[in-house]
Structures are given as structure tokens and as C-alpha cells.
Amino acid sequence: MLKRRFTIKRRTYFVLKTSVIAPFLFFSLVSAVFATSLPSRQVLQQGSHCVAWRTTKTLALVSQHEVVGVSCQVSVTAKSAAGEKYSATVSIPINSFNSQEADRDKEVLKILKASVQPNLLFTTQAFSKAQWEALLAKGQGTVKGRLAVGGRSFPLAAIVKIRKNGGSIEVYGTIRTRFTAFGIQPPEVGPGGAIAKVPDYLELHFNLTSDKVQNYGIVK
């Protein structure tokens, strides 16, 4: 009799435990699906000289929201390299990103360690003038380089697209990556992200114009 009661209690406990845990597991799985399937959309306008980050956040383990931070305080400098090659360095002040939420922008400063390195720096690999011209003629191609953030350097590759806009040339595209690729833990609020959680998914958008590039004349 005692054994039977014990068995019933164990089954009851298991059912209750499952009924509590199952929704959390379900919403975690849903979050993972949403995290890697953001619908593609144009974040930056044609003609702009800006960059942006884009991801999602989950509120109370249920509600999904897109989050975007934009900076148009972008500096691009063409530089000469050895062997008659040329590279470009893109510099973005971290405090210039605007996500329409001041507290979040302050948190981004901490996450990206702006106190250690105030600007994000992306330096492309060096190409010969002929290689840059071939990329321009083709209208797209892969550009590799390194992104410096928080005093550390990480490899980064982008499939760039090129279009002419009047007398200017625009380079644009989207890089789909992860926070952890740059040594960053996705932010969360509350135990296990119960209040708000950001998945390990990050998009980097860029739309840059040649008339804003410093030293552009060296590759003309």
C-alpha cells in the first residue's frame, strides 16, 4: 500500500514537473527558430553612408521583437599597402549607434567595451588596383578583413554588392554572424533571460558611398 502511494506521488510529481518545464522548453525552441530566421529587409536606405546592427530579443520567453541600432557617423579611409596594393579602414564610434532606446545604447557601450576601444574598426585585406577594378566591374564579391572590438581582433568576411548612384559608387550588404564570433556573450535580463534575452545571432548591415571615402583618389 505504501509502495503504491509512493509510486502515485512520484507520477504526480513527474506530471507537475513536466507541465511546468515543458512550456519553457517550447519557448526556448521557438526562440532558437526565430533567432536564425529573421526575415530579410532593407535596414539602410540607398544613398546613405551608414552601418547598422540587427538582432531580436525575447521578452518574458514569449514575445519576439526586432532590435536595430544605426550609426551614420562612419569614417572610411583608403590606404596604400605594400606591393602597390590598397586597403580600406572603416571606423564607427560605438557611442554613435542609435537603437531608439537610450538605456539599450548605454548597454551596447558596455557590451562592446567602448571604454577599452571607443571605435569599431574594420580593415579590409589589401587588393591591387586591378583587383578593386575587377570587383567594381563584376558588381559584387567577397571582401575579407579583420574587425577590432574591445581591444581584440577577429576575422570577418563580407559579400559586398556595388551599385552606381549618380556620380557616386555605393558598397552595401549584410553579414550574418553571431555575438560569440566576436567574444561577446548575448545579453540577457533576469535568471536565464526570463525577462529579456537576445539570441546568439547578429546581422551587420552597411551602405557606404565613395564620395565620403577619405583618400579615395589614390585608387582612382
PDB file of C-alpha atoms in Angstrom:
ATOM      1  CA  MET A   1       0.000   0.000   0.000  1.00  0.00           C
ATOM      2  CA  LEU A   2       2.784   2.413   0.974  1.00  0.00           C
ATOM      3  CA  LYS A   3       4.689   1.478  -2.154  1.00  0.00           C
ATOM      4  CA  ARG A   4       1.635   2.219  -4.286  1.00  0.00           C
ATOM      5  CA  ARG A   5       1.158   5.642  -2.673  1.00  0.00           C
ATOM      6  CA  PHE A   6       4.829   6.431  -3.229  1.00  0.00           C
ATOM      7  CA  THR A   7       4.512   5.447  -6.892  1.00  0.00           C
ATOM      8  CA  ILE A   8       1.431   7.647  -7.322  1.00  0.00           C
ATOM      9  CA  LYS A   9       3.210  10.586  -5.701  1.00  0.00           C
ATOM     10  CA  ARG A  10       6.205  10.135  -7.996  1.00  0.00           C
ATOM     11  CA  ARG A  11       3.935  10.071 -11.041  1.00  0.00           C
ATOM     12  CA  THR A  12       2.076  13.167  -9.837  1.00  0.00           C
ATOM     13  CA  TYR A  13       5.376  14.982  -9.242  1.00  0.00           C
ATOM     14  CA  PHE A  14       6.596  13.988 -12.698  1.00  0.00           C
ATOM     15  CA  VAL A  15       3.398  15.276 -14.348  1.00  0.00           C
ATOM     16  CA  LEU A  16       3.559  18.569 -12.456  1.00  0.00           C
ATOM     17  CA  LYS A  17       7.267  18.988 -13.202  1.00  0.00           C
ATOM     18  CA  THR A  18       6.710  18.246 -16.881  1.00  0.00           C
ATOM     19  CA  SER A  19       3.772  20.650 -17.099  1.00  0.00           C
ATOM     20  CA  VAL A  20       5.930  23.436 -15.675  1.00  0.00           C
ATOM     21  CA  ILE A  21       9.122  22.750 -17.632  1.00  0.00           C
ATOM     22  CA  ALA A  22       7.543  21.926 -20.998  1.00  0.00           C
ATOM     23  CA  PRO A  23       6.385  25.492 -21.783  1.00  0.00           C
ATOM     24  CA  PHE A  24       9.863  26.846 -21.026  1.00  0.00           C
ATOM     25  CA  LEU A  25      11.442  24.253 -23.304  1.00  0.00           C
ATOM     26  CA  PHE A  26       8.902  25.058 -26.006  1.00  0.00           C
ATOM     27  CA  PHE A  27       9.526  28.796 -25.874  1.00  0.00           C
ATOM     28  CA  SER A  28      13.284  28.200 -25.862  1.00  0.00           C
ATOM     29  CA  LEU A  29      12.959  26.169 -29.049  1.00  0.00           C
ATOM     30  CA  VAL A  30      10.719  28.818 -30.597  1.00  0.00           C
ATOM     31  CA  SER A  31      13.278  31.483 -29.693  1.00  0.00           C
ATOM     32  CA  ALA A  32      16.035  29.483 -31.388  1.00  0.00           C
ATOM     33  CA  VAL A  33      13.971  29.213 -34.568  1.00  0.00           C
ATOM     34  CA  PHE A  34      13.192  32.941 -34.634  1.00  0.00           C
ATOM     35  CA  ALA A  35      16.811  33.783 -33.846  1.00  0.00           C
ATOM     36  CA  THR A  36      18.125  32.238 -37.026  1.00  0.00           C
ATOM     37  CA  SER A  37      15.266  33.155 -39.349  1.00  0.00           C
ATOM     38  CA  LEU A  38      14.895  36.927 -39.276  1.00  0.00           C
ATOM     39  CA  PRO A  39      13.122  37.959 -42.470  1.00  0.00           C
ATOM     40  CA  SER A  40      15.422  39.805 -44.836  1.00  0.00           C
ATOM     41  CA  ARG A  41      14.724  43.501 -45.199  1.00  0.00           C
ATOM     42  CA  GLN A  42      16.484  46.689 -46.211  1.00  0.00           C
ATOM     43  CA  VAL A  43      17.666  48.324 -42.993  1.00  0.00           C
ATOM     44  CA  LEU A  44      19.704  51.150 -44.548  1.00  0.00           C
ATOM     45  CA  GLN A  45      18.486  53.455 -47.279  1.00  0.00           C
ATOM     46  CA  GLN A  46      20.142  53.730 -50.668  1.00  0.00           C
ATOM     47  CA  GLY A  47      22.350  56.804 -50.767  1.00  0.00           C
ATOM     48  CA  SER A  48      23.130  56.677 -47.049  1.00  0.00           C
ATOM     49  CA  HIS A  49      26.616  56.381 -45.563  1.00  0.00           C
ATOM     50  CA  CYS A  50      25.736  54.261 -42.544  1.00  0.00           C
ATOM     51  CA  VAL A  51      26.132  50.936 -40.776  1.00  0.00           C
ATOM     52  CA  ALA A  52      23.734  49.059 -38.502  1.00  0.00           C
ATOM     53  CA  TRP A  53      23.422  46.043 -36.254  1.00  0.00           C
ATOM     54  CA  ARG A  54      20.249  43.975 -36.141  1.00  0.00           C
ATOM     55  CA  THR A  55      19.044  41.129 -33.922  1.00  0.00           C
ATOM     56  CA  THR A  56      15.971  40.055 -31.941  1.00  0.00           C
ATOM     57  CA  LYS A  57      15.058  39.974 -28.288  1.00  0.00           C
ATOM     58  CA  THR A  58      12.598  37.720 -26.496  1.00  0.00           C
ATOM     59  CA  LEU A  59      10.504  39.268 -23.729  1.00  0.00           C
ATOM     60  CA  ALA A  60       9.153  37.031 -20.941  1.00  0.00           C
ATOM     61  CA  LEU A  61      10.213  33.983 -23.005  1.00  0.00           C
ATOM     62  CA  VAL A  62       7.349  34.636 -25.425  1.00  0.00           C
ATOM     63  CA  SER A  63       7.248  37.949 -27.314  1.00  0.00           C
ATOM     64  CA  GLN A  64       9.752  38.414 -30.157  1.00  0.00           C
ATOM     65  CA  HIS A  65      10.941  41.896 -31.119  1.00  0.00           C
ATOM     66  CA  GLU A  66      13.365  43.083 -33.790  1.00  0.00           C
ATOM     67  CA  VAL A  67      16.099  45.388 -32.494  1.00  0.00           C
ATOM     68  CA  VAL A  68      18.191  47.653 -34.752  1.00  0.00           C
ATOM     69  CA  GLY A  69      20.959  50.133 -33.957  1.00  0.00           C
ATOM     70  CA  VAL A  70      22.127  52.563 -36.661  1.00  0.00           C
ATOM     71  CA  SER A  71      25.178  54.811 -36.961  1.00  0.00           C
ATOM     72  CA  CYS A  72      25.781  57.291 -39.768  1.00  0.00           C
ATOM     73  CA  GLN A  73      28.965  58.662 -38.213  1.00  0.00           C
ATOM     74  CA  VAL A  74      31.083  56.323 -40.309  1.00  0.00           C
ATOM     75  CA  SER A  75      34.597  57.129 -41.439  1.00  0.00           C
ATOM     76  CA  VAL A  76      36.102  55.183 -44.357  1.00  0.00           C
ATOM     77  CA  THR A  77      39.736  55.720 -45.319  1.00  0.00           C
ATOM     78  CA  ALA A  78      41.578  54.249 -48.313  1.00  0.00           C
ATOM     79  CA  LYS A  79      45.177  53.349 -47.526  1.00  0.00           C
ATOM     80  CA  SER A  80      48.234  52.301 -49.517  1.00  0.00           C
ATOM     81  CA  ALA A  81      49.790  48.938 -48.667  1.00  0.00           C
ATOM     82  CA  ALA A  82      52.932  47.104 -49.720  1.00  0.00           C
ATOM     83  CA  GLY A  83      53.227  45.851 -53.288  1.00  0.00           C
ATOM     84  CA  GLU A  84      51.122  48.642 -54.803  1.00  0.00           C
ATOM     85  CA  LYS A  85      48.015  47.376 -53.066  1.00  0.00           C
ATOM     86  CA  TYR A  86      45.255  49.242 -51.277  1.00  0.00           C
ATOM     87  CA  SER A  87      43.037  48.554 -48.287  1.00  0.00           C
ATOM     88  CA  ALA A  88      40.194  50.394 -46.579  1.00  0.00           C
ATOM     89  CA  THR A  89      39.575  51.029 -42.897  1.00  0.00           C
ATOM     90  CA  VAL A  90      36.052  51.605 -41.599  1.00  0.00           C
ATOM     91  CA  SER A  91      35.757  53.340 -38.228  1.00  0.00           C
ATOM     92  CA  ILE A  92      32.497  53.676 -36.249  1.00  0.00           C
ATOM     93  CA  PRO A  93      32.209  55.405 -32.857  1.00  0.00           C
ATOM     94  CA  ILE A  94      30.361  52.947 -30.619  1.00  0.00           C
ATOM     95  CA  ASN A  95      28.531  55.774 -28.871  1.00  0.00           C
ATOM     96  CA  SER A  96      27.030  56.850 -32.218  1.00  0.00           C
ATOM     97  CA  PHE A  97      24.735  53.813 -32.526  1.00  0.00           C
ATOM     98  CA  ASN A  98      21.075  54.732 -32.054  1.00  0.00           C
ATOM     99  CA  SER A  99      18.542  51.975 -31.329  1.00  0.00           C
ATOM    100  CA  GLN A 100      15.751  54.360 -30.278  1.00  0.00           C
ATOM    101  CA  GLU A 101      16.251  53.307 -26.652  1.00  0.00           C
ATOM    102  CA  ALA A 102      18.832  55.199 -24.582  1.00  0.00           C
ATOM    103  CA  ASP A 103      19.289  52.505 -21.922  1.00  0.00           C
ATOM    104  CA  ARG A 104      19.977  49.883 -24.582  1.00  0.00           C
ATOM    105  CA  ASP A 105      22.518  52.142 -26.273  1.00  0.00           C
ATOM    106  CA  LYS A 106      24.307  52.535 -22.933  1.00  0.00           C
ATOM    107  CA  GLU A 107      24.354  48.756 -22.574  1.00  0.00           C
ATOM    108  CA  VAL A 108      25.864  48.430 -26.060  1.00  0.00           C
ATOM    109  CA  LEU A 109      28.738  50.649 -24.890  1.00  0.00           C
ATOM    110  CA  LYS A 110      29.441  48.145 -22.114  1.00  0.00           C
ATOM    111  CA  ILE A 111      28.995  45.050 -24.287  1.00  0.00           C
ATOM    112  CA  LEU A 112      31.378  46.361 -26.958  1.00  0.00           C
ATOM    113  CA  LYS A 113      33.837  47.621 -24.313  1.00  0.00           C
ATOM    114  CA  ALA A 114      33.846  51.195 -25.556  1.00  0.00           C
ATOM    115  CA  SER A 115      35.902  52.188 -22.512  1.00  0.00           C
ATOM    116  CA  VAL A 116      38.726  49.997 -23.873  1.00  0.00           C
ATOM    117  CA  GLN A 117      38.295  50.858 -27.560  1.00  0.00           C
ATOM    118  CA  PRO A 118      35.860  53.707 -28.410  1.00  0.00           C
ATOM    119  CA  ASN A 119      35.591  52.887 -32.124  1.00  0.00           C
ATOM    120  CA  LEU A 120      34.828  49.696 -34.011  1.00  0.00           C
ATOM    121  CA  LEU A 121      37.492  49.247 -36.696  1.00  0.00           C
ATOM    122  CA  PHE A 122      37.199  47.054 -39.770  1.00  0.00           C
ATOM    123  CA  THR A 123      40.248  46.848 -42.041  1.00  0.00           C
ATOM    124  CA  THR A 124      39.932  45.076 -45.373  1.00  0.00           C
ATOM    125  CA  GLN A 125      42.552  42.855 -46.930  1.00  0.00           C
ATOM    126  CA  ALA A 126      44.829  44.677 -49.372  1.00  0.00           C
ATOM    127  CA  PHE A 127      43.882  44.453 -53.060  1.00  0.00           C
ATOM    128  CA  SER A 128      45.758  45.633 -56.121  1.00  0.00           C
ATOM    129  CA  LYS A 129      44.148  48.397 -58.150  1.00  0.00           C
ATOM    130  CA  ALA A 130      43.272  45.802 -60.803  1.00  0.00           C
ATOM    131  CA  GLN A 131      41.521  43.631 -58.190  1.00  0.00           C
ATOM    132  CA  TRP A 132      39.457  46.563 -56.926  1.00  0.00           C
ATOM    133  CA  GLU A 133      38.540  47.460 -60.516  1.00  0.00           C
ATOM    134  CA  ALA A 134      37.540  43.840 -61.226  1.00  0.00           C
ATOM    135  CA  LEU A 135      35.324  43.850 -58.127  1.00  0.00           C
ATOM    136  CA  LEU A 136      33.704  47.068 -59.301  1.00  0.00           C
ATOM    137  CA  ALA A 137      33.144  45.714 -62.819  1.00  0.00           C
ATOM    138  CA  LYS A 138      31.573  42.499 -61.504  1.00  0.00           C
ATOM    139  CA  GLY A 139      29.253  44.353 -59.161  1.00  0.00           C
ATOM    140  CA  GLN A 140      29.838  42.071 -56.193  1.00  0.00           C
ATOM    141  CA  GLY A 141      32.435  39.920 -54.489  1.00  0.00           C
ATOM    142  CA  THR A 142      33.881  38.742 -51.202  1.00  0.00           C
ATOM    143  CA  VAL A 143      35.976  41.115 -49.134  1.00  0.00           C
ATOM    144  CA  LYS A 144      37.826  39.714 -46.140  1.00  0.00           C
ATOM    145  CA  GLY A 145      39.340  41.632 -43.287  1.00  0.00           C
ATOM    146  CA  ARG A 146      39.543  41.949 -39.526  1.00  0.00           C
ATOM    147  CA  LEU A 147      37.186  43.609 -37.081  1.00  0.00           C
ATOM    148  CA  ALA A 148      38.740  45.152 -33.971  1.00  0.00           C
ATOM    149  CA  VAL A 149      36.404  45.412 -30.976  1.00  0.00           C
ATOM    150  CA  GLY A 150      37.197  45.743 -27.289  1.00  0.00           C
ATOM    151  CA  GLY A 151      40.927  45.608 -27.925  1.00  0.00           C
ATOM    152  CA  ARG A 152      40.714  42.283 -29.768  1.00  0.00           C
ATOM    153  CA  SER A 153      40.798  41.458 -33.480  1.00  0.00           C
ATOM    154  CA  PHE A 154      38.502  38.978 -35.238  1.00  0.00           C
ATOM    155  CA  PRO A 155      38.332  37.712 -38.847  1.00  0.00           C
ATOM    156  CA  LEU A 156      35.327  38.914 -40.815  1.00  0.00           C
ATOM    157  CA  ALA A 157      34.244  38.338 -44.403  1.00  0.00           C
ATOM    158  CA  ALA A 158      31.513  40.122 -46.321  1.00  0.00           C
ATOM    159  CA  ILE A 159      29.849  39.557 -49.660  1.00  0.00           C
ATOM    160  CA  VAL A 160      29.679  43.144 -50.874  1.00  0.00           C
ATOM    161  CA  LYS A 161      27.416  44.442 -53.611  1.00  0.00           C
ATOM    162  CA  ILE A 162      28.226  47.516 -55.657  1.00  0.00           C
ATOM    163  CA  ARG A 163      25.969  49.956 -57.478  1.00  0.00           C
ATOM    164  CA  LYS A 164      26.330  53.384 -59.045  1.00  0.00           C
ATOM    165  CA  ASN A 165      24.216  56.214 -57.684  1.00  0.00           C
ATOM    166  CA  GLY A 166      24.730  59.289 -59.830  1.00  0.00           C
ATOM    167  CA  GLY A 167      28.416  60.162 -59.706  1.00  0.00           C
ATOM    168  CA  SER A 168      28.967  58.076 -56.604  1.00  0.00           C
ATOM    169  CA  ILE A 169      29.621  54.371 -56.042  1.00  0.00           C
ATOM    170  CA  GLU A 170      27.847  52.563 -53.215  1.00  0.00           C
ATOM    171  CA  VAL A 171      29.055  49.437 -51.454  1.00  0.00           C
ATOM    172  CA  TYR A 172      26.355  47.650 -49.477  1.00  0.00           C
ATOM    173  CA  GLY A 173      25.441  44.308 -47.956  1.00  0.00           C
ATOM    174  CA  THR A 174      24.561  42.250 -44.890  1.00  0.00           C
ATOM    175  CA  ILE A 175      26.775  39.996 -42.782  1.00  0.00           C
ATOM    176  CA  ARG A 176      25.003  37.286 -40.776  1.00  0.00           C
ATOM    177  CA  THR A 177      27.075  36.160 -37.817  1.00  0.00           C
ATOM    178  CA  ARG A 178      26.972  35.537 -34.049  1.00  0.00           C
ATOM    179  CA  PHE A 179      27.832  37.563 -30.966  1.00  0.00           C
ATOM    180  CA  THR A 180      30.169  34.812 -29.780  1.00  0.00           C
ATOM    181  CA  ALA A 181      32.176  35.102 -33.020  1.00  0.00           C
ATOM    182  CA  PHE A 182      33.477  38.359 -31.523  1.00  0.00           C
ATOM    183  CA  GLY A 183      33.914  37.086 -27.988  1.00  0.00           C
ATOM    184  CA  ILE A 184      30.616  38.638 -26.846  1.00  0.00           C
ATOM    185  CA  GLN A 185      28.050  36.834 -24.729  1.00  0.00           C
ATOM    186  CA  PRO A 186      24.484  37.598 -25.887  1.00  0.00           C
ATOM    187  CA  PRO A 187      22.872  39.917 -23.309  1.00  0.00           C
ATOM    188  CA  GLU A 188      20.014  38.767 -21.092  1.00  0.00           C
ATOM    189  CA  VAL A 189      17.974  40.187 -18.216  1.00  0.00           C
ATOM    190  CA  GLY A 190      16.708  38.087 -15.327  1.00  0.00           C
ATOM    191  CA  PRO A 191      17.508  34.470 -14.396  1.00  0.00           C
ATOM    192  CA  GLY A 192      18.112  32.557 -17.606  1.00  0.00           C
ATOM    193  CA  GLY A 193      16.846  35.521 -19.618  1.00  0.00           C
ATOM    194  CA  ALA A 194      13.337  35.220 -18.138  1.00  0.00           C
ATOM    195  CA  ILE A 195      12.728  38.975 -18.514  1.00  0.00           C
ATOM    196  CA  ALA A 196      14.578  39.593 -21.779  1.00  0.00           C
ATOM    197  CA  LYS A 197      17.026  37.555 -23.812  1.00  0.00           C
ATOM    198  CA  VAL A 198      18.974  38.114 -27.010  1.00  0.00           C
ATOM    199  CA  PRO A 199      19.925  35.033 -29.079  1.00  0.00           C
ATOM    200  CA  ASP A 200      23.417  34.337 -30.361  1.00  0.00           C
ATOM    201  CA  TYR A 201      22.535  35.868 -33.719  1.00  0.00           C
ATOM    202  CA  LEU A 202      23.711  39.161 -35.182  1.00  0.00           C
ATOM    203  CA  GLU A 203      23.369  40.940 -38.505  1.00  0.00           C
ATOM    204  CA  LEU A 204      25.743  43.690 -39.612  1.00  0.00           C
ATOM    205  CA  HIS A 205      24.405  45.974 -42.342  1.00  0.00           C
ATOM    206  CA  PHE A 206      26.382  48.529 -44.319  1.00  0.00           C
ATOM    207  CA  ASN A 207      25.752  51.065 -47.076  1.00  0.00           C
ATOM    208  CA  LEU A 208      28.813  53.183 -47.852  1.00  0.00           C
ATOM    209  CA  THR A 209      29.329  55.797 -50.565  1.00  0.00           C
ATOM    210  CA  SER A 210      32.559  56.635 -52.387  1.00  0.00           C
ATOM    211  CA  ASP A 211      32.095  60.409 -52.057  1.00  0.00           C
ATOM    212  CA  LYS A 212      32.503  60.029 -48.275  1.00  0.00           C
ATOM    213  CA  VAL A 213      35.706  57.949 -48.521  1.00  0.00           C
ATOM    214  CA  GLN A 214      38.884  59.709 -47.413  1.00  0.00           C
ATOM    215  CA  ASN A 215      41.866  59.338 -49.778  1.00  0.00           C
ATOM    216  CA  TYR A 216      39.572  57.807 -52.400  1.00  0.00           C
ATOM    217  CA  GLY A 217      41.711  59.427 -55.098  1.00  0.00           C
ATOM    218  CA  ILE A 218      44.605  57.017 -54.532  1.00  0.00           C
ATOM    219  CA  VAL A 219      42.632  54.131 -56.068  1.00  0.00           C
ATOM    220  CA  LYS A 220      41.013  56.060 -58.915  1.00  0.00           C
TER     221      LYS A 220
END
